[in-house]
CSV table of N, CA and C in Angstrom, one decimal:
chain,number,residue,atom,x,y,z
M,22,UNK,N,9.1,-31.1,-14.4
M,22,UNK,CA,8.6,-30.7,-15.6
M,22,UNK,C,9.0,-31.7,-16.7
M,23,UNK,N,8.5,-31.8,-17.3
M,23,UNK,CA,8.2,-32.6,-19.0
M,23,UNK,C,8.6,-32.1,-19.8
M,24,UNK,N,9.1,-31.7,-20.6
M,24,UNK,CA,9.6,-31.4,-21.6
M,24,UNK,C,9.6,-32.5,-23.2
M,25,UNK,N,9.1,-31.7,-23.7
M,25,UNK,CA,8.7,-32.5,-25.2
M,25,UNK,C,9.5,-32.2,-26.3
M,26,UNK,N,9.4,-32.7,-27.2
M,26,UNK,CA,10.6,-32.8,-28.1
M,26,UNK,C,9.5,-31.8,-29.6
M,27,UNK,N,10.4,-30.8,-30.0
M,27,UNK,CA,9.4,-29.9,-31.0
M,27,UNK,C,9.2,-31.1,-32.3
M,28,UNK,N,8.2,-30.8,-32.6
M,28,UNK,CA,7.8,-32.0,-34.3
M,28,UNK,C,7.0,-30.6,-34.6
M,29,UNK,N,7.1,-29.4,-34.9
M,29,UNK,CA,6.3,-28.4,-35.3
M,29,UNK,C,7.0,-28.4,-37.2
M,30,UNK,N,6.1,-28.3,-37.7
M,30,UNK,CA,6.5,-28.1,-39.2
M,30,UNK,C,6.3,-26.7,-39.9
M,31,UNK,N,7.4,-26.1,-40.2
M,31,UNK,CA,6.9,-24.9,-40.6
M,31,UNK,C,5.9,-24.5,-41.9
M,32,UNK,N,5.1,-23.6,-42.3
M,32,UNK,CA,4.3,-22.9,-43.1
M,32,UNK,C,3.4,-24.1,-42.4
M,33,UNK,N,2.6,-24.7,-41.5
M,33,UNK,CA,2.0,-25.7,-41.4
M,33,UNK,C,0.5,-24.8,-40.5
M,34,UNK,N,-0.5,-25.2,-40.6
M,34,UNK,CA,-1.9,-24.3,-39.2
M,34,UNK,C,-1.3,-25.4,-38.6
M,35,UNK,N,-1.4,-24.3,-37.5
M,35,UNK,CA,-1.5,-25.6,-35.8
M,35,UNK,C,-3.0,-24.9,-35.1
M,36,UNK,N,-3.5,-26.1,-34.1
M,36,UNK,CA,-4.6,-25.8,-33.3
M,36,UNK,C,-3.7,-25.8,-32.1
M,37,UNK,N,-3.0,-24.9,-31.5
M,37,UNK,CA,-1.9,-24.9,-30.0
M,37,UNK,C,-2.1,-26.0,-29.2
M,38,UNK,N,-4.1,-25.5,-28.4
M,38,UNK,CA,-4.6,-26.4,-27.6
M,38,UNK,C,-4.1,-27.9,-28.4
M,39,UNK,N,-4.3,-28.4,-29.0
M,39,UNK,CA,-4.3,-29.4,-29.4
M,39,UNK,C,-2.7,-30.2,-29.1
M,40,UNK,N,-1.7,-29.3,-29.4
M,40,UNK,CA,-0.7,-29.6,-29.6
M,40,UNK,C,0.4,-30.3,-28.3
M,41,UNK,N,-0.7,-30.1,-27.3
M,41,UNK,CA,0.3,-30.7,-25.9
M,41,UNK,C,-1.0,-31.0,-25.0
M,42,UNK,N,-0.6,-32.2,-24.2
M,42,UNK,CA,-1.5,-32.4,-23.1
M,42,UNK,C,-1.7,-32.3,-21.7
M,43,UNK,N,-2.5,-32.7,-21.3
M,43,UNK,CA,-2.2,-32.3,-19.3
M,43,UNK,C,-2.2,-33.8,-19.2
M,44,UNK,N,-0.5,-34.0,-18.5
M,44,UNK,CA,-0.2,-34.7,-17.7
M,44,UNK,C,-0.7,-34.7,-16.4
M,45,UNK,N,-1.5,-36.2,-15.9
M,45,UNK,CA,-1.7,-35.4,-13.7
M,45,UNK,C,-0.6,-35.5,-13.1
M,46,UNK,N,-0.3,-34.5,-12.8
M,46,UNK,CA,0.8,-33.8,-11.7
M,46,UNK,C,1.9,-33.6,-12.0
M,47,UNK,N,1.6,-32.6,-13.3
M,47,UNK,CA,2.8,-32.4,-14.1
M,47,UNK,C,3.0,-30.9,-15.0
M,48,UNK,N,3.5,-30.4,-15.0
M,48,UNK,CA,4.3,-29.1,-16.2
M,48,UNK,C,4.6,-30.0,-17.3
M,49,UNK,N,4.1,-29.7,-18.1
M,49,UNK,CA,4.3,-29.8,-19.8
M,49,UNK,C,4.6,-28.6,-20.5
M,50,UNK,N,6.5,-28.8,-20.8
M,50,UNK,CA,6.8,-28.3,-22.2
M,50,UNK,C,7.1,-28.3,-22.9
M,51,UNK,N,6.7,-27.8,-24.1
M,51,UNK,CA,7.0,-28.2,-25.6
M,51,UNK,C,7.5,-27.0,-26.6
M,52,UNK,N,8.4,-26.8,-27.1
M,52,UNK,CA,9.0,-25.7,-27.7
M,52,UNK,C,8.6,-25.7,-29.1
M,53,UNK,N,8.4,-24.3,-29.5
M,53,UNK,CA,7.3,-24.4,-30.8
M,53,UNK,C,8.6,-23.5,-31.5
M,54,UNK,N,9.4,-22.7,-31.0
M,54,UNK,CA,10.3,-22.3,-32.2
M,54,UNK,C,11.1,-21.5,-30.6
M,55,UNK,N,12.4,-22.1,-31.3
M,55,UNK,CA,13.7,-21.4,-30.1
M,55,UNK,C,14.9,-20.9,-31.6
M,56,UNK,N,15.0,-19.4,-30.6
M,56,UNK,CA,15.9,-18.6,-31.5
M,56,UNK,C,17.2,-18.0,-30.3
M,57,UNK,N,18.3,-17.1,-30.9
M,57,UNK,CA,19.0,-16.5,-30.0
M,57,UNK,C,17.8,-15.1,-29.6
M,58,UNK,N,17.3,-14.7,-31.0
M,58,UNK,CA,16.7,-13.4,-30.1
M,58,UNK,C,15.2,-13.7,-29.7
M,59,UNK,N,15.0,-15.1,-29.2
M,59,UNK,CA,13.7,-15.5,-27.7
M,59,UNK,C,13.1,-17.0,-28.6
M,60,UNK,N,12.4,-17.3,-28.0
M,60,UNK,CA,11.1,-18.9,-28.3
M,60,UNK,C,9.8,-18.4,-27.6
M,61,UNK,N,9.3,-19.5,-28.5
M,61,UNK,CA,8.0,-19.5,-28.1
M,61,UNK,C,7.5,-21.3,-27.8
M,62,UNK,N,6.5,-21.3,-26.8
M,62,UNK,CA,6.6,-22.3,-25.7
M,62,UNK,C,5.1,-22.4,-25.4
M,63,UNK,N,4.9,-23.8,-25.7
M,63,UNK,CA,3.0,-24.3,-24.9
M,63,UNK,C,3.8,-25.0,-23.9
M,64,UNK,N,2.7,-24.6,-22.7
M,64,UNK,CA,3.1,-25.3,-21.7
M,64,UNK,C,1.6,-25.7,-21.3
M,65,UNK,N,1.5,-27.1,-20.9
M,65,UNK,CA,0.6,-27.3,-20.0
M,65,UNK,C,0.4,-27.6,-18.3
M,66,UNK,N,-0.2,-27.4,-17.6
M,66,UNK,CA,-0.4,-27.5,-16.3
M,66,UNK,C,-0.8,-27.8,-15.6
M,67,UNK,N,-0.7,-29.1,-14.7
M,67,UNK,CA,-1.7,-29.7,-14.0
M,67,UNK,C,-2.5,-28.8,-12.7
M,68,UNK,N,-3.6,-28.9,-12.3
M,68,UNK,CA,-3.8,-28.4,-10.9
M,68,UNK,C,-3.4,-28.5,-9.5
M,69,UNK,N,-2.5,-27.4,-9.3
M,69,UNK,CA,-1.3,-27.9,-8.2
M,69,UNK,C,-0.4,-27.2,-8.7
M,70,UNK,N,-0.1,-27.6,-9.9
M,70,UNK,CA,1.3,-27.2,-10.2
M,70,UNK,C,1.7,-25.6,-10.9
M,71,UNK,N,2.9,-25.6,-11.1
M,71,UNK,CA,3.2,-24.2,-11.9
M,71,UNK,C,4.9,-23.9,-11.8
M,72,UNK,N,5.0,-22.7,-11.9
M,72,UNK,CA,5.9,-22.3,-12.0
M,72,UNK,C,6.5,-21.5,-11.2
M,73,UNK,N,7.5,-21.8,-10.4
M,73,UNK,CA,8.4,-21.3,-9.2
M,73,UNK,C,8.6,-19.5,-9.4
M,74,UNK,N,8.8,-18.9,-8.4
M,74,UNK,CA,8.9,-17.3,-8.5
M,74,UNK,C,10.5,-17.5,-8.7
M,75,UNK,N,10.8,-16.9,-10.0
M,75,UNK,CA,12.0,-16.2,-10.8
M,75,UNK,C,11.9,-14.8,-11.1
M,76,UNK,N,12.9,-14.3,-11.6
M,76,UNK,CA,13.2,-12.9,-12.3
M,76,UNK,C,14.0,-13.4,-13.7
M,77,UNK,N,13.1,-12.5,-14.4
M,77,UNK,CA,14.0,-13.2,-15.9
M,77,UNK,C,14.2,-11.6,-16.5
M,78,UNK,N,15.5,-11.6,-17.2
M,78,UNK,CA,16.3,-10.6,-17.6
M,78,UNK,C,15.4,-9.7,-19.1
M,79,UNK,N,14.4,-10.7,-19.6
M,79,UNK,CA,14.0,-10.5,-20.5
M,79,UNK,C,12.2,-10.3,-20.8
M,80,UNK,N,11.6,-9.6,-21.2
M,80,UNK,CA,10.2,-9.8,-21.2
M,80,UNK,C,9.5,-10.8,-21.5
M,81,UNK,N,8.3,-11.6,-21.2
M,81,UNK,CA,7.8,-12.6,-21.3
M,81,UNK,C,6.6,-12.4,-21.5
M,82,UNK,N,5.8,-12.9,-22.9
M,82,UNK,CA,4.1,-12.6,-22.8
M,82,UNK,C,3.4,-14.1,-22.8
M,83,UNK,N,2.8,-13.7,-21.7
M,83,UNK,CA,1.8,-15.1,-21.9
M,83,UNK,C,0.2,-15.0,-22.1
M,84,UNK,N,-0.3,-15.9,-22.8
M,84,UNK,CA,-1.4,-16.0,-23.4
M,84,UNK,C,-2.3,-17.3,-22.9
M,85,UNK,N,-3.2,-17.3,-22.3
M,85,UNK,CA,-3.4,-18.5,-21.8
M,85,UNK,C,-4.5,-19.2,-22.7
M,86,UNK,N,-5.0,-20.5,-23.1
M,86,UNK,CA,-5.3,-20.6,-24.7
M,86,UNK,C,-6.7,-22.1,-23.6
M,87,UNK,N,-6.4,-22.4,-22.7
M,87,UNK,CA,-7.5,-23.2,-22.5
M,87,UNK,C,-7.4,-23.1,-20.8
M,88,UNK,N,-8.3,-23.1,-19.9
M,88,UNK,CA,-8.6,-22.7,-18.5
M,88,UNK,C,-8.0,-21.6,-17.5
M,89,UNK,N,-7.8,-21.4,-16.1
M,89,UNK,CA,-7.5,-20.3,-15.8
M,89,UNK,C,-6.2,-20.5,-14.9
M,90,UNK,N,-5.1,-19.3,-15.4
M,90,UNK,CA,-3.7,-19.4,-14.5
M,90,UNK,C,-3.9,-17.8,-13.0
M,91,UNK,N,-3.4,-18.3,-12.8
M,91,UNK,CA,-2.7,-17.2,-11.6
M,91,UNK,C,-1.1,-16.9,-11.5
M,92,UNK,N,-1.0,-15.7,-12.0
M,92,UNK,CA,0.1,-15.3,-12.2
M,92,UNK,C,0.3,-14.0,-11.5
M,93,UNK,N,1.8,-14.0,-10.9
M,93,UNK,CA,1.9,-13.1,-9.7
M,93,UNK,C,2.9,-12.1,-9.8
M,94,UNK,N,2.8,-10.9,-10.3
M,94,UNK,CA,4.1,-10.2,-11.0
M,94,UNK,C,4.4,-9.2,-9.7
M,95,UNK,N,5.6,-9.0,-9.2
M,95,UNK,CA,5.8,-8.6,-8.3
M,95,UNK,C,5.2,-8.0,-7.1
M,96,UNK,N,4.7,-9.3,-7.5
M,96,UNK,CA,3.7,-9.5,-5.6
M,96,UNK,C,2.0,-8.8,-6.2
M,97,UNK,N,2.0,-8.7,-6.9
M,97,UNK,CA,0.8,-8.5,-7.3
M,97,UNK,C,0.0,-9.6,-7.9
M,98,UNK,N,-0.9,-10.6,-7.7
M,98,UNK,CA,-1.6,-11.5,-8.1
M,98,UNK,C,-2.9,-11.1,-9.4
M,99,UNK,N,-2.7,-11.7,-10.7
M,99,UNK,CA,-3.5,-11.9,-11.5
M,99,UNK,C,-4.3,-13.0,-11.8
M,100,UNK,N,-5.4,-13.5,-11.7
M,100,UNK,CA,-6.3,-14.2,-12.7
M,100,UNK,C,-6.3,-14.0,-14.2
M,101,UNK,N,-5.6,-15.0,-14.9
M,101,UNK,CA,-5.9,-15.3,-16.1
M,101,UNK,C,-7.4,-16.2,-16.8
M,102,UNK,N,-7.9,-16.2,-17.2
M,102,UNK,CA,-9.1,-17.1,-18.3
M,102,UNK,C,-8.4,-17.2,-19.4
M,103,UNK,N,-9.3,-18.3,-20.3
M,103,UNK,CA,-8.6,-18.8,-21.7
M,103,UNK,C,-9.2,-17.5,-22.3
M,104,UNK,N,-8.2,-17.1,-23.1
M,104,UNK,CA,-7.9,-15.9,-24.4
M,104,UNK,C,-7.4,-14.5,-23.3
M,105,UNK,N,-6.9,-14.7,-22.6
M,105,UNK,CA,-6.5,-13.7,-21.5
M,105,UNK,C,-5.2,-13.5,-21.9
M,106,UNK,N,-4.3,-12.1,-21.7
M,106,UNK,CA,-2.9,-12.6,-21.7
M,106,UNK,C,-2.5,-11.3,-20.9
M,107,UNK,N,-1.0,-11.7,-20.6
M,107,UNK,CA,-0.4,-10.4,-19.9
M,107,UNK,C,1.4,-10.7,-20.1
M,108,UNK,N,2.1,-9.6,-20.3
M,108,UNK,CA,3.4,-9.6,-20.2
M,108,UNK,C,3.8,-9.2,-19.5
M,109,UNK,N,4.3,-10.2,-18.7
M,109,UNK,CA,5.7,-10.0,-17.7
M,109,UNK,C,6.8,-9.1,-18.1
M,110,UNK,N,7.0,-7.7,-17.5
M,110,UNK,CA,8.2,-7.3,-17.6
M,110,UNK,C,9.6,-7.6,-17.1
M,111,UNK,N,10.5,-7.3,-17.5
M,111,UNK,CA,11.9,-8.3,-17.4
M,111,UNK,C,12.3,-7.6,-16.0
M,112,UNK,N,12.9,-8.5,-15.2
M,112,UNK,CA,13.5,-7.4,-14.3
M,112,UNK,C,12.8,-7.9,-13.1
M,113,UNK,N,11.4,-8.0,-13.3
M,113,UNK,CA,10.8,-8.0,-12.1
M,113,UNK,C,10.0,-9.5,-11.6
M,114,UNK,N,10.1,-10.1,-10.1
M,114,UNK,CA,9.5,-11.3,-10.1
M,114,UNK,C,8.5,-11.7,-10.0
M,115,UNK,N,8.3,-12.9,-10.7
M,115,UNK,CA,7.3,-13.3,-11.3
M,115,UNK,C,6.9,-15.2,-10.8
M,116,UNK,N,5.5,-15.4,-10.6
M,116,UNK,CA,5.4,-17.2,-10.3
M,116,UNK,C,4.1,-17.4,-11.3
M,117,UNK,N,3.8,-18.5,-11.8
M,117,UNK,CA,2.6,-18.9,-12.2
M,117,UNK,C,1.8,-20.2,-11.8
M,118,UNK,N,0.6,-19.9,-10.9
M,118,UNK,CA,0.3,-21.2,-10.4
M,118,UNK,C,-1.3,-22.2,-11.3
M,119,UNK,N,-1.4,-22.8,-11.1
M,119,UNK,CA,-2.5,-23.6,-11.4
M,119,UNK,C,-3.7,-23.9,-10.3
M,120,UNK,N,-4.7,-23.6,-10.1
M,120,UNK,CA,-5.9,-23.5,-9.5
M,120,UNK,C,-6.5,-24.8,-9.8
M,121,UNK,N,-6.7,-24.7,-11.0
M,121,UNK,CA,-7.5,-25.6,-12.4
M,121,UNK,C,-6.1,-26.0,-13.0
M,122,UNK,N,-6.3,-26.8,-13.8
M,122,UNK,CA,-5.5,-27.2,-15.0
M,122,UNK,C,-5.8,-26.1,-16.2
M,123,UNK,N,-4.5,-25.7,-16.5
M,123,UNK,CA,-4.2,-24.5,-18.0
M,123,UNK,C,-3.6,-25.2,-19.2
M,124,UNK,N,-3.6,-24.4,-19.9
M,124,UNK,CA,-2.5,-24.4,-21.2
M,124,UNK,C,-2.5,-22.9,-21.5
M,125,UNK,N,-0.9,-22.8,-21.8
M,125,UNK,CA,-0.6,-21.2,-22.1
M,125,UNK,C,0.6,-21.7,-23.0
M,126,UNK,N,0.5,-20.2,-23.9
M,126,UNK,CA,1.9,-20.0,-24.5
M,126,UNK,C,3.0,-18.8,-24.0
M,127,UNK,N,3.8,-19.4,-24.0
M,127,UNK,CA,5.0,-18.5,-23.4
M,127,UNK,C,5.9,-17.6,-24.5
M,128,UNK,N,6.1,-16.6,-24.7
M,128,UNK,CA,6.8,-15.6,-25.7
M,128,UNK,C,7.9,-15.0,-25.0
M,129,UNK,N,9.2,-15.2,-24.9
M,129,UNK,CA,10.0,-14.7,-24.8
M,129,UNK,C,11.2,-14.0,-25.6
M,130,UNK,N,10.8,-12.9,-25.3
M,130,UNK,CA,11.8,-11.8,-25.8
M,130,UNK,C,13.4,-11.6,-25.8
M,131,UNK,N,14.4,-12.0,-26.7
M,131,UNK,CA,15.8,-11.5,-26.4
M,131,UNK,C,16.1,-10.0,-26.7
M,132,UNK,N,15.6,-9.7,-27.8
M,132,UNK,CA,15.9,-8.6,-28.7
M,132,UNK,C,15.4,-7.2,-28.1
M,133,UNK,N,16.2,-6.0,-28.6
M,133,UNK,CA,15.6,-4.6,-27.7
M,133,UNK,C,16.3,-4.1,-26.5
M,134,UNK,N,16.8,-4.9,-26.4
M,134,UNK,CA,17.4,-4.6,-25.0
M,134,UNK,C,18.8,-3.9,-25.4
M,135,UNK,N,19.6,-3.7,-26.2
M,135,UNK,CA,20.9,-3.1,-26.0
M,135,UNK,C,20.7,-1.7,-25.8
């Protein structure tokens, strides 16, 4: 994975898509605002690639903003399209793969939970 360094300016319009690229053969991420209680995250995705099956403690919404993901929430497989989204509930596991090349934003949740 790739990882980018934030240059996000606050009170600023962003166009997301615009804001990260597809590397070939690669995860692209770039952190758009990280807090204690969660961040928010464009990731880009080559075809092939994605994201390994985890369990994360915390809820996760993803929004997919250009082509289609496959995302698999405890064993259940979804098709995403661009402007599609779904939240992962915490607790339970989850993979996201690439068919096509994507771009999604990732929303994770700290807060709510006590």
């Amino acid at each position: 994975m790739i990882v980018q360094e934030t240059d996000i300016e606050r009170a600023e319009a962003l166009v997301l898509i615009e804001i990260i690229e597809y590397i070939p053969n690669s995860v692209v991420s770039k952190t758009v605002m990280k807090k204690l209680t969660g961040s928010i995250t464009v990731c880009s995705v080559d075809s092939g690639e994605g994201f390994g099956e985890k369990i994360s403690p915390f809820d996760t919404f993803i929004q997919i903003i250009d082509g289609k993901a496959e995302i698999v929430i405890d064993g259940q497989s979804k098709m995403l399209n661009t402007g599609e989204a779904i939240l992962i509930p915490a607790h339970l596991s989850n993979s996201i793969k690439a068919h096509q090349p994507f771009k999604m934003i990732s929303t994770l949740i700290k807060s709510g939970y006590e």
